PDB file of C-alpha atoms and ligand atoms in Angstrom:
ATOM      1  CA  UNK A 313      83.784 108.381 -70.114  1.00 74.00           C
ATOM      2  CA  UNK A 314      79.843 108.148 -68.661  1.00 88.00           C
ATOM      3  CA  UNK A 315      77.973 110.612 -70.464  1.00 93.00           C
ATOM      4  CA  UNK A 316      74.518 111.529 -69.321  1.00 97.00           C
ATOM      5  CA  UNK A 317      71.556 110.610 -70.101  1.00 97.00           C
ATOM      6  CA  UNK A 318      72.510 106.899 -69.638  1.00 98.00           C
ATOM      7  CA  UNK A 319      69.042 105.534 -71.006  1.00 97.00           C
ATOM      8  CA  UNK A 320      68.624 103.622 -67.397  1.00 98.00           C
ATOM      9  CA  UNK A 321      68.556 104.484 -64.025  1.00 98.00           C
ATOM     10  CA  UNK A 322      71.694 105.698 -62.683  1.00 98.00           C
ATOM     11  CA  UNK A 323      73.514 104.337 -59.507  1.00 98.00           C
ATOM     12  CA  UNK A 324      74.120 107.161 -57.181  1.00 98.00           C
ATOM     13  CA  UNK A 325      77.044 107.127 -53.997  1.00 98.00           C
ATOM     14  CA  UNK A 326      77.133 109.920 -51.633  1.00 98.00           C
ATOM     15  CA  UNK A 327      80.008 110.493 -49.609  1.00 98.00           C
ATOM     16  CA  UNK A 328      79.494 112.140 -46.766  1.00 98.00           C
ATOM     17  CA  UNK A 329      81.274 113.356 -43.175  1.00 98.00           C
ATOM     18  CA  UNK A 330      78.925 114.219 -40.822  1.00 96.00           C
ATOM     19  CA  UNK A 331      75.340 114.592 -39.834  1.00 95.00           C
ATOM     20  CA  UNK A 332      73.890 113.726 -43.629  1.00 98.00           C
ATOM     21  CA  UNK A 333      70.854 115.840 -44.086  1.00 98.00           C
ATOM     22  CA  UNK A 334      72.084 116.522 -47.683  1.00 98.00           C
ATOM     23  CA  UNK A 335      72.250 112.588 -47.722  1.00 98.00           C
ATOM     24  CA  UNK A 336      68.802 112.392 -46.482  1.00 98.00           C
ATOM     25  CA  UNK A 337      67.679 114.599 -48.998  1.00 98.00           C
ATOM     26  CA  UNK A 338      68.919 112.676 -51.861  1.00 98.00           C
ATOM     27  CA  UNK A 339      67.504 109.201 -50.445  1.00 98.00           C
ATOM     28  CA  UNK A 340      64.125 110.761 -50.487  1.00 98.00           C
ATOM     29  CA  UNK A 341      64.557 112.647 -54.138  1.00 98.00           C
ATOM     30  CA  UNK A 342      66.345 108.943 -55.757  1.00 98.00           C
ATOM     31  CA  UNK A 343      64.264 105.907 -53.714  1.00 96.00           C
ATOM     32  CA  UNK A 344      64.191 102.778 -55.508  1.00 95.00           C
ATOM     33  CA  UNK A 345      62.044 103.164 -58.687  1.00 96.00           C
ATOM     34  CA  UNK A 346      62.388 106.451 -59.867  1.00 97.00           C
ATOM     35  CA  UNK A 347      63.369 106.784 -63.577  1.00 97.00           C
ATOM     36  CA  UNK A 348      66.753 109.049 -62.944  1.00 98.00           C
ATOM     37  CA  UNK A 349      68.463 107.035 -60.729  1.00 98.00           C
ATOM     38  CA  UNK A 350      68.689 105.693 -56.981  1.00 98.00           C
ATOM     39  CA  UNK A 351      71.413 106.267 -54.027  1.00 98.00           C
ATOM     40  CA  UNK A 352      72.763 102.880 -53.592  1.00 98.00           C
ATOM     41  CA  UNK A 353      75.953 103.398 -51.735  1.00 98.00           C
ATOM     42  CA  UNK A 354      77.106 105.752 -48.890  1.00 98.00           C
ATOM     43  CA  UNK A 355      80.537 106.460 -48.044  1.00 98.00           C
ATOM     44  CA  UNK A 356      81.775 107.758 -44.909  1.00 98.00           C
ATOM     45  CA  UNK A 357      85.529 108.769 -43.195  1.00 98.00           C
ATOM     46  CA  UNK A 358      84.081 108.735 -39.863  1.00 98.00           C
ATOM     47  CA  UNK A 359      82.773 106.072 -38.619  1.00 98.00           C
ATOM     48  CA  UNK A 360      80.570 107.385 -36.344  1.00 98.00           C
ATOM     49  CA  UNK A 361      78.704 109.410 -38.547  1.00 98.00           C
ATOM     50  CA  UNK A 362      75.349 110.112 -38.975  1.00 98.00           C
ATOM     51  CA  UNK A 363      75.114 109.785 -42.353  1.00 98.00           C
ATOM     52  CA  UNK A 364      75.802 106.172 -42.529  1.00 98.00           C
ATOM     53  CA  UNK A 365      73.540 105.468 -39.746  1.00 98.00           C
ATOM     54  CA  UNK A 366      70.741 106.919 -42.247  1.00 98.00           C
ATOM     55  CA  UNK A 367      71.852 104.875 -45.192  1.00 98.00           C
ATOM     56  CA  UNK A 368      71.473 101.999 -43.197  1.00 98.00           C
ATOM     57  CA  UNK A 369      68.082 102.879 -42.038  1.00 98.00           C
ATOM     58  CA  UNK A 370      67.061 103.212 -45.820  1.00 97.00           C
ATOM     59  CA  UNK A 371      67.988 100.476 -46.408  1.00 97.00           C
ATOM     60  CA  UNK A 372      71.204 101.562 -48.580  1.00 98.00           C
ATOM     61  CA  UNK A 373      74.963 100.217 -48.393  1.00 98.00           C
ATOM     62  CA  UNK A 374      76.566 101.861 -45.770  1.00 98.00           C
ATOM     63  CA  UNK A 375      81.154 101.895 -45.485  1.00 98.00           C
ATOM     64  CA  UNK A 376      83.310 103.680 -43.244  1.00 98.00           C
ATOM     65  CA  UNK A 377      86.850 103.884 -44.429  1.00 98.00           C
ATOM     66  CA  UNK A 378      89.191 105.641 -42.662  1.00 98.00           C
ATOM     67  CA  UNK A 379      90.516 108.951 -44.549  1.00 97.00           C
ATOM     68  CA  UNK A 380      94.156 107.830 -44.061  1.00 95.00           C
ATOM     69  CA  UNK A 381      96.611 110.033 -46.353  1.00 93.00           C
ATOM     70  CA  UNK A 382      93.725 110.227 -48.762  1.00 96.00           C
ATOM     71  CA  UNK A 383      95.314 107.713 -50.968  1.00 96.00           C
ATOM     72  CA  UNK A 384      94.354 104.914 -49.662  1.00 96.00           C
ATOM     73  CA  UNK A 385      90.948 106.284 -49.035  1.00 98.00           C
ATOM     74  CA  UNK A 386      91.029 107.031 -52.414  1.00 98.00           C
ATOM     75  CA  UNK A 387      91.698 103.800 -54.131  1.00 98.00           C
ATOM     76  CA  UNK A 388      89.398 101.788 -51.298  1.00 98.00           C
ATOM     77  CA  UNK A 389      86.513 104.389 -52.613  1.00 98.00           C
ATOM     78  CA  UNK A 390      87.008 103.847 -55.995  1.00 98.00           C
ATOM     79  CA  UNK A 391      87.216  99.664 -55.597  1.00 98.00           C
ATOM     80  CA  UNK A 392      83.957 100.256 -53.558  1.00 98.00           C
ATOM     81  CA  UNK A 393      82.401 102.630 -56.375  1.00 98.00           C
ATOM     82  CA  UNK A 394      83.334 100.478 -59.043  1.00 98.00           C
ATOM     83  CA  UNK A 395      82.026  96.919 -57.595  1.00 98.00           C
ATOM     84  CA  UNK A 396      78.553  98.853 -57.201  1.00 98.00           C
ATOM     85  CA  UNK A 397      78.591 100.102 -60.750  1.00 98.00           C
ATOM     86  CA  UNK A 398      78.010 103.640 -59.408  1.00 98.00           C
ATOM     87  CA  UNK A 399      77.855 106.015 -62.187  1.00 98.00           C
ATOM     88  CA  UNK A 400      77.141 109.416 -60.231  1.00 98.00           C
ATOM     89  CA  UNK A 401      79.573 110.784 -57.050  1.00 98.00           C
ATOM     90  CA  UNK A 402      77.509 113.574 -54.490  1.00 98.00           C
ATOM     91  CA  UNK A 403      80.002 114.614 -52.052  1.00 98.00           C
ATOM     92  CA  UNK A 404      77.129 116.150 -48.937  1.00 98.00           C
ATOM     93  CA  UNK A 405      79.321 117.680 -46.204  1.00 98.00           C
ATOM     94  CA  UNK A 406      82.618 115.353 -47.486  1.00 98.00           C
ATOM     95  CA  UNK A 407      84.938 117.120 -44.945  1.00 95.00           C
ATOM     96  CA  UNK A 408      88.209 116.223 -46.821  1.00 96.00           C
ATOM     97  CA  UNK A 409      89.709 117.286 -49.670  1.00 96.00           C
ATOM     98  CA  UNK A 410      89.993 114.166 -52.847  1.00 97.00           C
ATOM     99  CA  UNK A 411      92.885 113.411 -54.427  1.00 97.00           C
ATOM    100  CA  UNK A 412      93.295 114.967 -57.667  1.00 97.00           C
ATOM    101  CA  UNK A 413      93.408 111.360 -59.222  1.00 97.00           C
ATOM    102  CA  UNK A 414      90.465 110.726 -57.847  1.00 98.00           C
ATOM    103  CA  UNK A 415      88.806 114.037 -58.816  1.00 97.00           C
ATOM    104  CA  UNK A 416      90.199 113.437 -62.519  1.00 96.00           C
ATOM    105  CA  UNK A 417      88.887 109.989 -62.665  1.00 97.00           C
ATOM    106  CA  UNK A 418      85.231 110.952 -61.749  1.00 97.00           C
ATOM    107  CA  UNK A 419      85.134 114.373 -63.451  1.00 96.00           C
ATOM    108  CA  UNK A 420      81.814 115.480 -64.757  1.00 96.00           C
ATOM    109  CA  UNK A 421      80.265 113.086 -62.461  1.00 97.00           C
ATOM    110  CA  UNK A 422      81.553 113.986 -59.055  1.00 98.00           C
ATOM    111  CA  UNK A 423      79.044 116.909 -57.311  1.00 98.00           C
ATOM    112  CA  UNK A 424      79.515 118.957 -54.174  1.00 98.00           C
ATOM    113  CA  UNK A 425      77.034 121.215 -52.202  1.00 98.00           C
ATOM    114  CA  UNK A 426      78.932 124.282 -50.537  1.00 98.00           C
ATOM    115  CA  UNK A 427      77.049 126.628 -48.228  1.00 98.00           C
ATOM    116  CA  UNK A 428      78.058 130.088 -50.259  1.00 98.00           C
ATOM    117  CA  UNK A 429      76.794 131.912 -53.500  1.00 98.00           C
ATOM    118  CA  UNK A 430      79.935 130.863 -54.780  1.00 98.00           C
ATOM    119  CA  UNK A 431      82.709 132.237 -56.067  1.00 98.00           C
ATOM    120  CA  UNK A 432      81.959 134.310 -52.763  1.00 98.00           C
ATOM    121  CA  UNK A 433      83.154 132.478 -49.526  1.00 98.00           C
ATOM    122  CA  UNK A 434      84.974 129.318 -50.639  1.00 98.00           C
ATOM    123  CA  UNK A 435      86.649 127.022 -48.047  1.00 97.00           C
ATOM    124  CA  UNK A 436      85.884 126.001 -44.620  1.00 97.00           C
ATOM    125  CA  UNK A 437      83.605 128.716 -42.467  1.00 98.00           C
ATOM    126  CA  UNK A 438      81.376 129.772 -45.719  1.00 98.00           C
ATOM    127  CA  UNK A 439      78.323 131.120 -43.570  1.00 98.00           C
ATOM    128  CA  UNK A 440      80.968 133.003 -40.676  1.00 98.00           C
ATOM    129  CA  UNK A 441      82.997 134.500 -44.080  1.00 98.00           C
ATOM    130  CA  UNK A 442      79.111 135.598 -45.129  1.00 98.00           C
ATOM    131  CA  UNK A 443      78.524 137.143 -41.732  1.00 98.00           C
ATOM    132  CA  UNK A 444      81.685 138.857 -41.574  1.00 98.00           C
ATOM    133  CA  UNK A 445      81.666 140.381 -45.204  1.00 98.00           C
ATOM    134  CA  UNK A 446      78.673 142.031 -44.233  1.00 98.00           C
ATOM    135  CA  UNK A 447      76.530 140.619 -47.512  1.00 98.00           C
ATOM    136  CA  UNK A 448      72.675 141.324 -47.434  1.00 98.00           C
ATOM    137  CA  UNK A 449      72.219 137.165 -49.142  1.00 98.00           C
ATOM    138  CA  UNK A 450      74.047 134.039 -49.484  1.00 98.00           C
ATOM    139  CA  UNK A 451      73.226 130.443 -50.430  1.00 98.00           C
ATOM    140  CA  UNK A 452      74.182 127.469 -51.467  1.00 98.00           C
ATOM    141  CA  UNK A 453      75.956 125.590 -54.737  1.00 98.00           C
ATOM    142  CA  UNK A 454      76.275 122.977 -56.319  1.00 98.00           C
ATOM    143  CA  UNK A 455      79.207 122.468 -58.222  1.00 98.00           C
ATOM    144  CA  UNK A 456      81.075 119.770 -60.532  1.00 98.00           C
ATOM    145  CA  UNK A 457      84.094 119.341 -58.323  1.00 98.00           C
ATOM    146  CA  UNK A 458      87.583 120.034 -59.786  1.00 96.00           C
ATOM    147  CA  UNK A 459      91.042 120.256 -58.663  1.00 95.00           C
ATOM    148  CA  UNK A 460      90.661 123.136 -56.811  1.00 96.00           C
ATOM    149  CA  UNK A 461      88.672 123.994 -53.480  1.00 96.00           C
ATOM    150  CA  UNK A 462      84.844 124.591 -54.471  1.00 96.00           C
ATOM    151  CA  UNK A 463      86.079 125.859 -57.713  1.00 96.00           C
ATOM    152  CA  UNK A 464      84.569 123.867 -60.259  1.00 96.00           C
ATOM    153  CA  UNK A 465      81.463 124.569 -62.523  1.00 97.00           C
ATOM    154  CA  UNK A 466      78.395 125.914 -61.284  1.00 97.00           C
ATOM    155  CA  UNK A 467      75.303 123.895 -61.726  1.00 98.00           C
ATOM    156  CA  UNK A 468      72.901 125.237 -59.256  1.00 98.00           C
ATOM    157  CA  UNK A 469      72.254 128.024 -56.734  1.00 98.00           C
ATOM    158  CA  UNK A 470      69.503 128.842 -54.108  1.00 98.00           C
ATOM    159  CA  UNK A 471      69.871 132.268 -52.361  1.00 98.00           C
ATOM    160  CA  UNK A 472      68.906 133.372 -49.229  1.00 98.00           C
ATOM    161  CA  UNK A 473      68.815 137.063 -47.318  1.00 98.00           C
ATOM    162  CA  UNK A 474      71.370 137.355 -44.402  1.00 98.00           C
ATOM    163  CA  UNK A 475      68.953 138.377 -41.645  1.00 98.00           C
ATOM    164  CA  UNK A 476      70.215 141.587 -39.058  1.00 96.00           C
ATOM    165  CA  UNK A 477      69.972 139.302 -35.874  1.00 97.00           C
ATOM    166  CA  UNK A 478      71.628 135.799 -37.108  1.00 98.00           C
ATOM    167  CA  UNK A 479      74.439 133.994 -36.307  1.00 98.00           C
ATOM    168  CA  UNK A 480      76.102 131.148 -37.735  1.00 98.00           C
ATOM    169  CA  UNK A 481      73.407 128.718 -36.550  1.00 98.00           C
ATOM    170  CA  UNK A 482      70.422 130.370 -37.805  1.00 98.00           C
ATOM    171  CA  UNK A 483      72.063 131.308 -40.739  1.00 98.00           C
ATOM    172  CA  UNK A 484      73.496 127.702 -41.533  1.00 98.00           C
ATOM    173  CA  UNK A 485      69.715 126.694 -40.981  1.00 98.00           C
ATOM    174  CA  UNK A 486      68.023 128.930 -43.772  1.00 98.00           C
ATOM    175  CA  UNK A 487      70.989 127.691 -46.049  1.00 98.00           C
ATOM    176  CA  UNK A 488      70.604 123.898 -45.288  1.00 98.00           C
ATOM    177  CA  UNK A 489      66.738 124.560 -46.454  1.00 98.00           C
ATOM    178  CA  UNK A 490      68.014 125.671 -49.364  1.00 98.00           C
ATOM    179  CA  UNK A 491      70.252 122.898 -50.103  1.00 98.00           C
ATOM    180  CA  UNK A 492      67.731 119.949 -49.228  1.00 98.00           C
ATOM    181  CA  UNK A 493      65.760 121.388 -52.381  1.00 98.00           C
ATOM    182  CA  UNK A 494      69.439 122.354 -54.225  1.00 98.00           C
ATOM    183  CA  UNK A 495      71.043 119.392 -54.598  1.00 98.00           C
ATOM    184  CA  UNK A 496      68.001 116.755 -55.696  1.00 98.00           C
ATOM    185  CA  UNK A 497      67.763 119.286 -58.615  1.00 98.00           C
ATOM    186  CA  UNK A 498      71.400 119.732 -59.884  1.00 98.00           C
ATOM    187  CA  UNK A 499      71.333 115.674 -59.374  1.00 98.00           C
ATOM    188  CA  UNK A 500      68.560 115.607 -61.781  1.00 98.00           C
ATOM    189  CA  UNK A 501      70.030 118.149 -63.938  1.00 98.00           C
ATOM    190  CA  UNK A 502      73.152 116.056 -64.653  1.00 98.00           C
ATOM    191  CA  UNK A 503      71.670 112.646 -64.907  1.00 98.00           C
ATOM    192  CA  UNK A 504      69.306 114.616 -67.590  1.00 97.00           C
ATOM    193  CA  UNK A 505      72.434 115.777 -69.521  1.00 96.00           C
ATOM    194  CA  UNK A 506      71.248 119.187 -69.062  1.00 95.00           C
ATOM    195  CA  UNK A 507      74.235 120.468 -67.015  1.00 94.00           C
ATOM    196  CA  UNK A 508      77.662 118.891 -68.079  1.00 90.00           C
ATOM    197  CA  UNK A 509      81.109 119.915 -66.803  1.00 85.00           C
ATOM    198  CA  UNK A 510      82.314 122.548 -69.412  1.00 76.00           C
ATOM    199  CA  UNK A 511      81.440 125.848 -67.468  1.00 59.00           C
ATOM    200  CA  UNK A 512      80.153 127.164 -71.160  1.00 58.00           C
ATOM    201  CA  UNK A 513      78.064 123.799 -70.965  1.00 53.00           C
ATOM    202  CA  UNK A 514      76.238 124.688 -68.182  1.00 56.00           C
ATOM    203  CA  UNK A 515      73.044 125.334 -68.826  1.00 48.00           C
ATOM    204  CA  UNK A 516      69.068 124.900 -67.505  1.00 48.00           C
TER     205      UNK A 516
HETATM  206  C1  GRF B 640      76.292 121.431 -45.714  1.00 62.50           C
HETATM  207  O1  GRF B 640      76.120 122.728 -45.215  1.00 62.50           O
HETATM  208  C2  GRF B 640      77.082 121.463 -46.992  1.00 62.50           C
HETATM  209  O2  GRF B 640      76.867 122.609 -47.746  1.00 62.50           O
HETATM  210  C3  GRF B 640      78.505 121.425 -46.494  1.00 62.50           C
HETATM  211  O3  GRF B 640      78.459 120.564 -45.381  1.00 62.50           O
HETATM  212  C4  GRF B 640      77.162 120.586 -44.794  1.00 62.50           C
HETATM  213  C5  GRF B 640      76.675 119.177 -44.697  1.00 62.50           C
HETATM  214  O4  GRF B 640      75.505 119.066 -43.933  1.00 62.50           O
HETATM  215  N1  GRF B 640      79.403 120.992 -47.534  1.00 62.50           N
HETATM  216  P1  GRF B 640      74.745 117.682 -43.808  1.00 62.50           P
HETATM  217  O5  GRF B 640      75.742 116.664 -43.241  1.00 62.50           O
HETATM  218  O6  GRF B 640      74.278 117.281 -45.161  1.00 62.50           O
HETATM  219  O7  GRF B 640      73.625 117.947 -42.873  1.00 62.50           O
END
């Protein structure tokens, strides 16, 4: 099992659905160089996504493969993670739900960013659930991922207020601030060793 710290750079993938300004955020906190580690592999289920079009512009391996039942997208992810040595998995707007074997195979070094203060508001929808419960602030986490949906342990959390007049949009908006800044720093937390899987681990 990879413990962290490694002693070396680590080799970061992010897997990611969509438009990839998590993914973004992590190429500029891990460029080539810096002492914690580097993104050097981007994974994608749709092929027209954003996100590998900005891998690609950094410079960064960029693969579509096709979600399938999971399990083959599963096994053709972990052949891919494997021949690039990556030690570190950031799921940024993954839009399908892993495989448990997969999920066992890279726990305590498989990440995801939710938009919710969780344990409020797991699931699809997190900033409508916010809006509709009525809640004054929300957020965004970053979580090891387990078995279960946005369930795993806590690493970090950035809050935000819930503001009278916003919908969905602006709200997602103030949120994604938060996460740009969220996610670089629960990155750093694990390749430091600082935050670990153990809920009771966790710690800053
Ligand atoms: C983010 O809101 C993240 O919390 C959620 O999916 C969204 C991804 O956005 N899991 P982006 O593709 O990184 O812009």
């Amino acid at each position: 099992m990879t413990t962290f710290p490694l002693g070396r750079p680590a080799r970061i993938a992010v897997l990611a659905s969509g438009r990839g300004s998590n993914l973004e955020a992590l190429l500029q906190a891990f460029p080539e160089g810096d002492a914690a580690g580097t993104v050097r592999l981007v994974i994608s289920n749709r092929a027209a996504a954003a996100a590998l079009d900005k891998a690609r512009a950094a410079g960064v391996e960029a693969l579509h493969l096709p979600y399938g039942d999971g399990e083959s997208f599963a096994a053709a992810a972990t052949a891919a993670l494997e021949r690039a040595g990556i030690d570190l998995v950031c799921l940024a707007g993954f839009m399908r739900i892993l495989p448990p074997t997969f999920v066992r195979r890279y726990r305590g070094r498989l990440l995801n960013i939710h938009p919710s203060l969780l344990p409020a508001f797991r699931g699809l929808h997190a900033q409508r659930q916010a809006l509709e419960a009525g809640v004054a602030e929300s957020g965004c986490t970053v979580h090891f991922v387990d078995e279960g949906i946005d369930t795993g342990a806590v690493i970090e959390q950035r809050r935000v207020p819930v503001l009278p007049d916003d919908d969905e949009a602006s709200l997602a908006e103030r949120i994604r601030r938060e996460e740009h800044r969220a996610f670089p720093e629960a990155v750093r937390s694990v390749l430091s060793g600082h935050a670990t899987v153990t809920p009771e681990e966790v710690r800053r």
